[in-house]
Coordinates of C-alpha atoms and ligand atoms in Angstrom, one line a residue:
M389 CA 0.0 0.0 0.0
G390 CA 1.3 3.5 -0.8
S391 CA 1.4 6.4 1.6
L392 CA -2.0 7.1 3.3
A393 CA -1.1 10.8 3.1
D394 CA -1.3 10.5 -0.7
P395 CA -4.8 11.8 -1.6
G396 CA -5.1 9.2 -4.4
V397 CA -4.3 6.3 -2.1
L398 CA -6.6 7.7 0.6
R399 CA -9.5 8.0 -1.9
E400 CA -9.0 4.5 -3.2
V401 CA -8.9 2.9 0.3
L402 CA -11.9 4.9 1.5
G403 CA -13.8 4.3 -1.8
R404 CA -13.3 0.5 -1.5
H405 CA -14.8 0.5 2.0
G406 CA -17.7 2.8 0.9
F407 CA -16.6 5.3 3.6
R408 CA -18.1 8.8 3.7
F409 CA -16.6 11.6 5.9
S410 CA -18.6 12.7 8.9
K411 CA -18.5 16.4 9.6
A412 CA -20.2 15.8 13.0
M413 CA -17.2 13.6 14.0
G414 CA -14.6 16.2 12.9
Q415 CA -13.2 14.0 10.2
N416 CA -10.5 15.9 8.3
F417 CA -7.8 13.4 7.4
L418 CA -4.2 14.4 6.9
I419 CA -2.9 14.4 3.3
N420 CA 0.4 16.3 3.9
P421 CA 3.2 13.6 4.0
S422 CA 5.5 15.7 6.2
V423 CA 3.1 16.3 9.2
C424 CA 2.8 12.8 10.7
P425 CA 6.6 12.0 10.8
R426 CA 7.2 15.4 12.4
M427 CA 4.5 14.8 15.0
A428 CA 5.7 11.3 15.8
A429 CA 9.3 12.6 16.2
A430 CA 8.2 15.5 18.4
C431 CA 6.0 13.6 20.8
G432 CA 8.9 11.9 22.6
A433 CA 7.5 8.4 22.2
E434 CA 10.9 6.8 23.0
E435 CA 10.9 8.2 26.5
C436 CA 7.5 6.8 27.4
A437 CA 5.9 3.4 28.0
G438 CA 3.8 4.1 24.9
V439 CA 1.6 6.5 23.0
L440 CA -2.1 7.1 23.4
E441 CA -3.7 8.3 20.1
I442 CA -7.2 9.8 19.9
G443 CA -9.0 9.5 16.6
P444 CA -6.7 7.4 14.3
G445 CA -9.0 8.0 11.2
V446 CA -7.4 5.7 8.6
G447 CA -4.2 5.3 10.6
V448 CA -1.9 7.8 8.8
L449 CA -0.4 9.1 12.1
T450 CA -0.8 5.7 13.8
R451 CA 1.6 4.1 11.3
E452 CA 4.3 6.7 12.1
L453 CA 3.7 6.3 15.9
S454 CA 3.9 2.5 15.6
Q455 CA 7.5 2.9 14.3
A456 CA 8.5 5.4 17.0
A457 CA 6.9 3.8 20.1
K458 CA 7.0 0.6 22.0
K459 CA 3.2 0.4 22.0
V460 CA 0.4 2.5 20.6
V461 CA -3.2 2.5 21.8
S462 CA -5.7 4.4 19.5
I463 CA -9.2 5.3 20.5
E464 CA -11.6 5.7 17.7
L465 CA -15.3 6.6 18.0
D466 CA -16.4 5.7 14.4
S467 CA -16.9 2.0 14.1
R468 CA -17.0 2.3 10.2
L469 CA -13.3 2.9 10.3
F470 CA -12.4 -0.4 12.0
P471 CA -12.4 -2.5 8.8
V472 CA -10.2 0.2 7.1
L473 CA -7.8 0.3 10.0
E474 CA -7.5 -3.5 10.0
E475 CA -6.2 -3.2 6.5
T476 CA -4.0 -0.1 6.9
L477 CA -2.4 -1.2 10.2
S478 CA -2.0 -4.9 9.2
G479 CA 1.8 -4.7 9.6
C480 CA 1.7 -2.8 12.9
G481 CA 1.8 -5.4 15.6
N482 CA 2.3 -2.9 18.5
V483 CA -1.0 -1.0 17.8
E484 CA -4.2 -1.8 19.7
L485 CA -7.5 -0.2 18.7
V486 CA -10.1 0.7 21.2
Q487 CA -13.6 1.7 20.1
G488 CA -15.3 4.4 22.1
D489 CA -15.7 8.1 22.8
V490 CA -12.6 9.6 24.4
L491 CA -14.8 11.9 26.5
K492 CA -16.7 8.9 28.1
L493 CA -13.9 6.3 28.5
D494 CA -12.2 5.9 31.9
L495 CA -8.7 6.9 30.7
A496 CA -7.0 6.2 34.1
A497 CA -8.3 2.6 33.9
L498 CA -7.4 2.3 30.2
I499 CA -3.8 3.6 30.8
Q500 CA -3.5 1.2 33.8
E501 CA -4.7 -1.8 31.7
K502 CA -2.8 -1.1 28.5
F503 CA 0.4 0.5 29.8
G504 CA 0.6 -0.8 33.4
G505 CA 0.0 2.8 34.7
E506 CA 3.5 3.9 33.4
P507 CA 3.9 7.4 32.1
I508 CA 2.8 7.7 28.5
C509 CA 2.5 10.5 25.9
V510 CA -0.5 11.5 23.9
C511 CA -0.2 12.3 20.2
A512 CA -3.3 13.1 18.1
N513 CA -4.9 15.1 15.3
L514 CA -7.8 16.0 17.5
P515 CA -11.4 16.3 16.2
Y516 CA -12.0 20.1 16.4
Y517 CA -15.4 19.9 18.0
I518 CA -14.0 18.5 21.3
T519 CA -10.5 20.1 21.4
S520 CA -11.0 21.9 24.8
P521 CA -12.8 19.2 26.7
V522 CA -10.3 16.6 25.6
I523 CA -7.3 18.7 26.5
M524 CA -8.8 19.8 29.8
G525 CA -9.7 16.2 30.7
L526 CA -6.2 15.0 30.0
L527 CA -4.5 17.9 31.9
E528 CA -6.7 17.8 34.9
G529 CA -7.4 14.1 35.1
G530 CA -4.4 13.3 37.3
L531 CA -3.2 10.8 34.6
P532 CA 0.4 9.5 34.2
L533 CA 1.2 11.6 31.2
K534 CA 4.6 13.0 30.1
S535 CA 3.4 15.1 27.3
L536 CA 0.6 15.9 24.8
T537 CA 1.4 16.6 21.2
V538 CA -1.8 17.7 19.4
L539 CA -2.8 19.1 16.0
V540 CA -5.6 21.6 16.6
Q541 CA -7.1 24.7 15.0
K542 CA -4.5 27.5 14.9
E543 CA -6.6 29.9 17.0
A544 CA -7.2 27.2 19.6
A545 CA -3.4 26.5 19.7
Q546 CA -2.7 30.2 20.2
R547 CA -5.3 30.4 22.9
L548 CA -4.0 27.3 24.7
C549 CA -0.4 28.7 24.5
A550 CA -1.3 32.2 25.7
Q551 CA 0.4 33.4 28.9
P552 CA -1.9 34.5 31.7
G553 CA -1.6 38.3 31.6
S554 CA -1.9 38.5 27.8
R555 CA -5.0 39.4 25.7
E556 CA -5.5 35.9 24.2
C557 CA -5.5 34.2 27.6
G558 CA -8.6 32.4 28.8
A559 CA -9.5 30.0 31.6
V560 CA -8.2 27.1 29.4
S561 CA -4.8 28.8 29.0
V562 CA -4.5 29.1 32.8
S563 CA -5.1 25.4 33.1
V564 CA -2.5 24.6 30.3
Q565 CA 0.1 26.8 32.0
Y566 CA -0.6 25.4 35.4
H567 CA -0.2 21.8 34.3
S568 CA 2.3 22.0 31.5
R569 CA 4.9 23.9 29.5
P570 CA 3.2 24.5 26.1
K571 CA 5.0 25.2 22.9
L572 CA 3.7 25.9 19.4
L573 CA 5.7 23.7 17.1
F574 CA 4.6 24.3 13.5
E575 CA 1.6 25.4 11.5
V576 CA -0.4 23.2 9.1
G577 CA -2.4 24.8 6.3
R578 CA -6.0 23.9 5.6
G579 CA -4.9 22.3 2.3
S580 CA -3.1 19.6 4.2
F581 CA -6.5 17.9 5.0
M582 CA -9.2 15.9 3.1
P583 CA -11.7 17.4 3.2
P584 CA -10.1 20.8 3.8
P585 CA -11.4 22.6 6.9
K586 CA -12.3 26.4 6.8
V587 CA -9.3 27.4 9.0
D588 CA -5.6 26.6 9.4
S589 CA -4.2 24.4 12.1
A590 CA -1.1 24.1 14.2
V591 CA 0.8 21.4 16.2
L592 CA 1.2 22.2 19.9
R593 CA 3.3 20.3 22.4
M594 CA 2.6 20.4 26.1
E595 CA 5.2 19.0 28.4
M596 CA 3.6 18.0 31.7
R597 CA 5.1 19.7 34.7
T598 CA 6.3 17.6 37.6
S599 CA 5.4 20.3 40.1
P600 CA 3.0 23.2 39.8
P601 CA 4.4 26.7 38.9
V602 CA 2.5 28.4 41.7
E603 CA 1.3 27.4 45.2
V604 CA -2.4 27.5 45.9
P605 CA -4.2 26.2 49.1
D606 CA -6.9 24.5 47.1
K607 CA -6.5 23.6 43.4
A608 CA -10.2 23.1 42.7
F609 CA -11.0 26.6 44.2
F610 CA -8.1 28.1 42.2
F611 CA -9.7 26.8 39.0
R612 CA -13.2 28.0 40.1
V613 CA -11.8 31.5 40.6
A614 CA -10.0 31.4 37.2
R615 CA -13.1 30.1 35.3
G616 CA -15.2 32.7 37.2
A617 CA -12.8 35.6 36.3
F618 CA -12.9 34.7 32.6
S619 CA -16.6 33.9 32.4
Q620 CA -17.6 37.4 31.6
R621 CA -14.7 39.0 29.7
R622 CA -16.3 42.5 29.4
K623 CA -16.7 42.8 33.2
T624 CA -13.9 43.4 35.7
A625 CA -12.4 40.3 37.3
A626 CA -14.0 41.4 40.6
N627 CA -17.5 41.6 39.2
A628 CA -17.2 38.3 37.3
V629 CA -15.8 36.4 40.2
S630 CA -18.2 38.0 42.7
A631 CA -21.1 36.8 40.4
A632 CA -19.7 33.4 39.7
L633 CA -18.8 32.5 43.3
G634 CA -21.4 34.5 45.2
A635 CA -18.7 36.4 47.1
P636 CA -19.3 40.0 48.2
K637 CA -17.6 42.4 45.8
P638 CA -15.7 44.4 48.4
L639 CA -14.0 41.2 49.7
V640 CA -13.1 40.2 46.1
E641 CA -11.6 43.6 45.4
E642 CA -9.7 43.4 48.7
A643 CA -8.3 40.0 47.6
L644 CA -7.2 41.5 44.3
R645 CA -5.5 44.3 46.1
S646 CA -3.7 42.0 48.4
A647 CA -2.5 40.0 45.3
G648 CA -0.9 43.2 44.0
A649 CA -3.5 43.7 41.3
Q650 CA -5.8 46.7 40.6
P651 CA -9.3 46.1 42.1
N652 CA -10.7 47.0 38.7
A653 CA -8.4 44.7 36.8
R654 CA -9.7 42.4 34.0
A655 CA -9.0 38.7 34.0
E656 CA -6.6 38.9 31.1
Q657 CA -4.5 41.4 33.0
L658 CA -3.7 38.9 35.8
T659 CA -0.5 36.8 35.6
L660 CA -0.5 33.3 36.9
E661 CA 1.2 34.4 40.1
K662 CA -1.4 37.2 40.6
L663 CA -4.3 34.8 39.9
A664 CA -2.8 32.3 42.5
A665 CA -2.3 35.1 45.1
F666 CA -5.9 36.4 44.4
S667 CA -7.4 32.9 44.8
S668 CA -5.4 32.3 48.0
A669 CA -6.6 35.6 49.5
L670 CA -10.2 34.8 48.5
W671 CA -9.8 31.3 50.0
E672 CA -8.7 32.9 53.3
S673 CA -11.6 35.3 53.3
R674 CA -14.2 32.5 52.9
P675 CA -15.3 32.5 56.5
G676 CA -16.7 36.0 55.7
W677 CA -19.0 34.7 52.9
A678 CA -19.0 31.0 52.1
Ligands
SAM511 N1 -5.7 10.8 12.8 C1 -6.4 11.0 11.5 C2 -5.6 11.9 10.6 O1 -4.8 12.6 11.1 O2 -5.9 11.9 9.4 C3 -7.8 11.4 11.7 C4 -8.0 12.8 12.5 S1 -9.6 13.4 12.4 C5 -9.3 15.1 12.6 C6 -10.3 13.0 14.0 C7 -10.6 11.6 14.2 O3 -11.2 11.5 15.6 C8 -11.6 10.9 13.3 O4 -11.2 9.6 13.0 C9 -12.9 10.8 14.1 O5 -13.7 9.7 13.7 C10 -12.3 10.6 15.5 N2 -13.2 11.0 16.6 C11 -14.2 12.0 16.6 N3 -14.8 12.1 17.8 C12 -14.2 11.2 18.6 C13 -14.4 10.9 20.0 N4 -15.3 11.5 20.7 N5 -13.6 9.9 20.5 C14 -12.7 9.3 19.8 N6 -12.4 9.6 18.4 C15 -13.2 10.5 17.9

């Protein structure tokens, strides 16, 4: 079989199986031959017990990962792709396919069962419609992960990489920075996919941190405050957090002041350190309101 990144080969294989792309499942398959080898090389497969892939499609990235890793486990939602994958991955003895929805599977149990709970890396061309929940689930799930290397829409990649304190930052960037060191690796144009999506994409690598970059007394509360602060971007952080948490505004403003921020600051003006100090001060003030 020729390269699956060759549009002619891809069309022939899919045609033979009577496969039609599903927009609802975010099916845009890679047809740029340089992308998968670069992703497989960048994901650090050799340093891990194996690689978890989400959405193998016809297996174009899976085949590269199979060469780079000891073991690959690929989760695919669309059962129509399994006969195709049986054919395209026939020479890849270290690949195991799992049918299911990545958002519903118990990933901790899966990693324990398939990799003995050893640290693994994730490498995936993610379906666009679930980029944020998948990445948040992986980052916040307490899973044994070394890194995530993902192909996502370019704007999502920029948002995920944004530093707290910058304009593009959102609650999701806070979580990314708290759990990992993100780096934008390279861009991938819309013409690199079949069918082509409406926007360009980019590959992002998130190296998981071994210890958090800031101290907070309660992690769940820190993320509640961060999500609250970014929930209404046109409001000040004090107004948004006060509304989201039900905390009196003067106390929230006082917590901002004690974190070294202006009481009328907006969420995107708060660095990770200031957000942490703000949430810590608010945590201390809870006897006054919670
Ligand atoms: N890896 C292939 C490639 O690069 O050509 C396909 C990538 S395509 C953008 C996304 C893949 O994720 C599709 O195969 C789609 O069926 C699968 N998918 C969509 N939703 C999923 C879900 N909730 N869980 C697991 N896989 C899913």
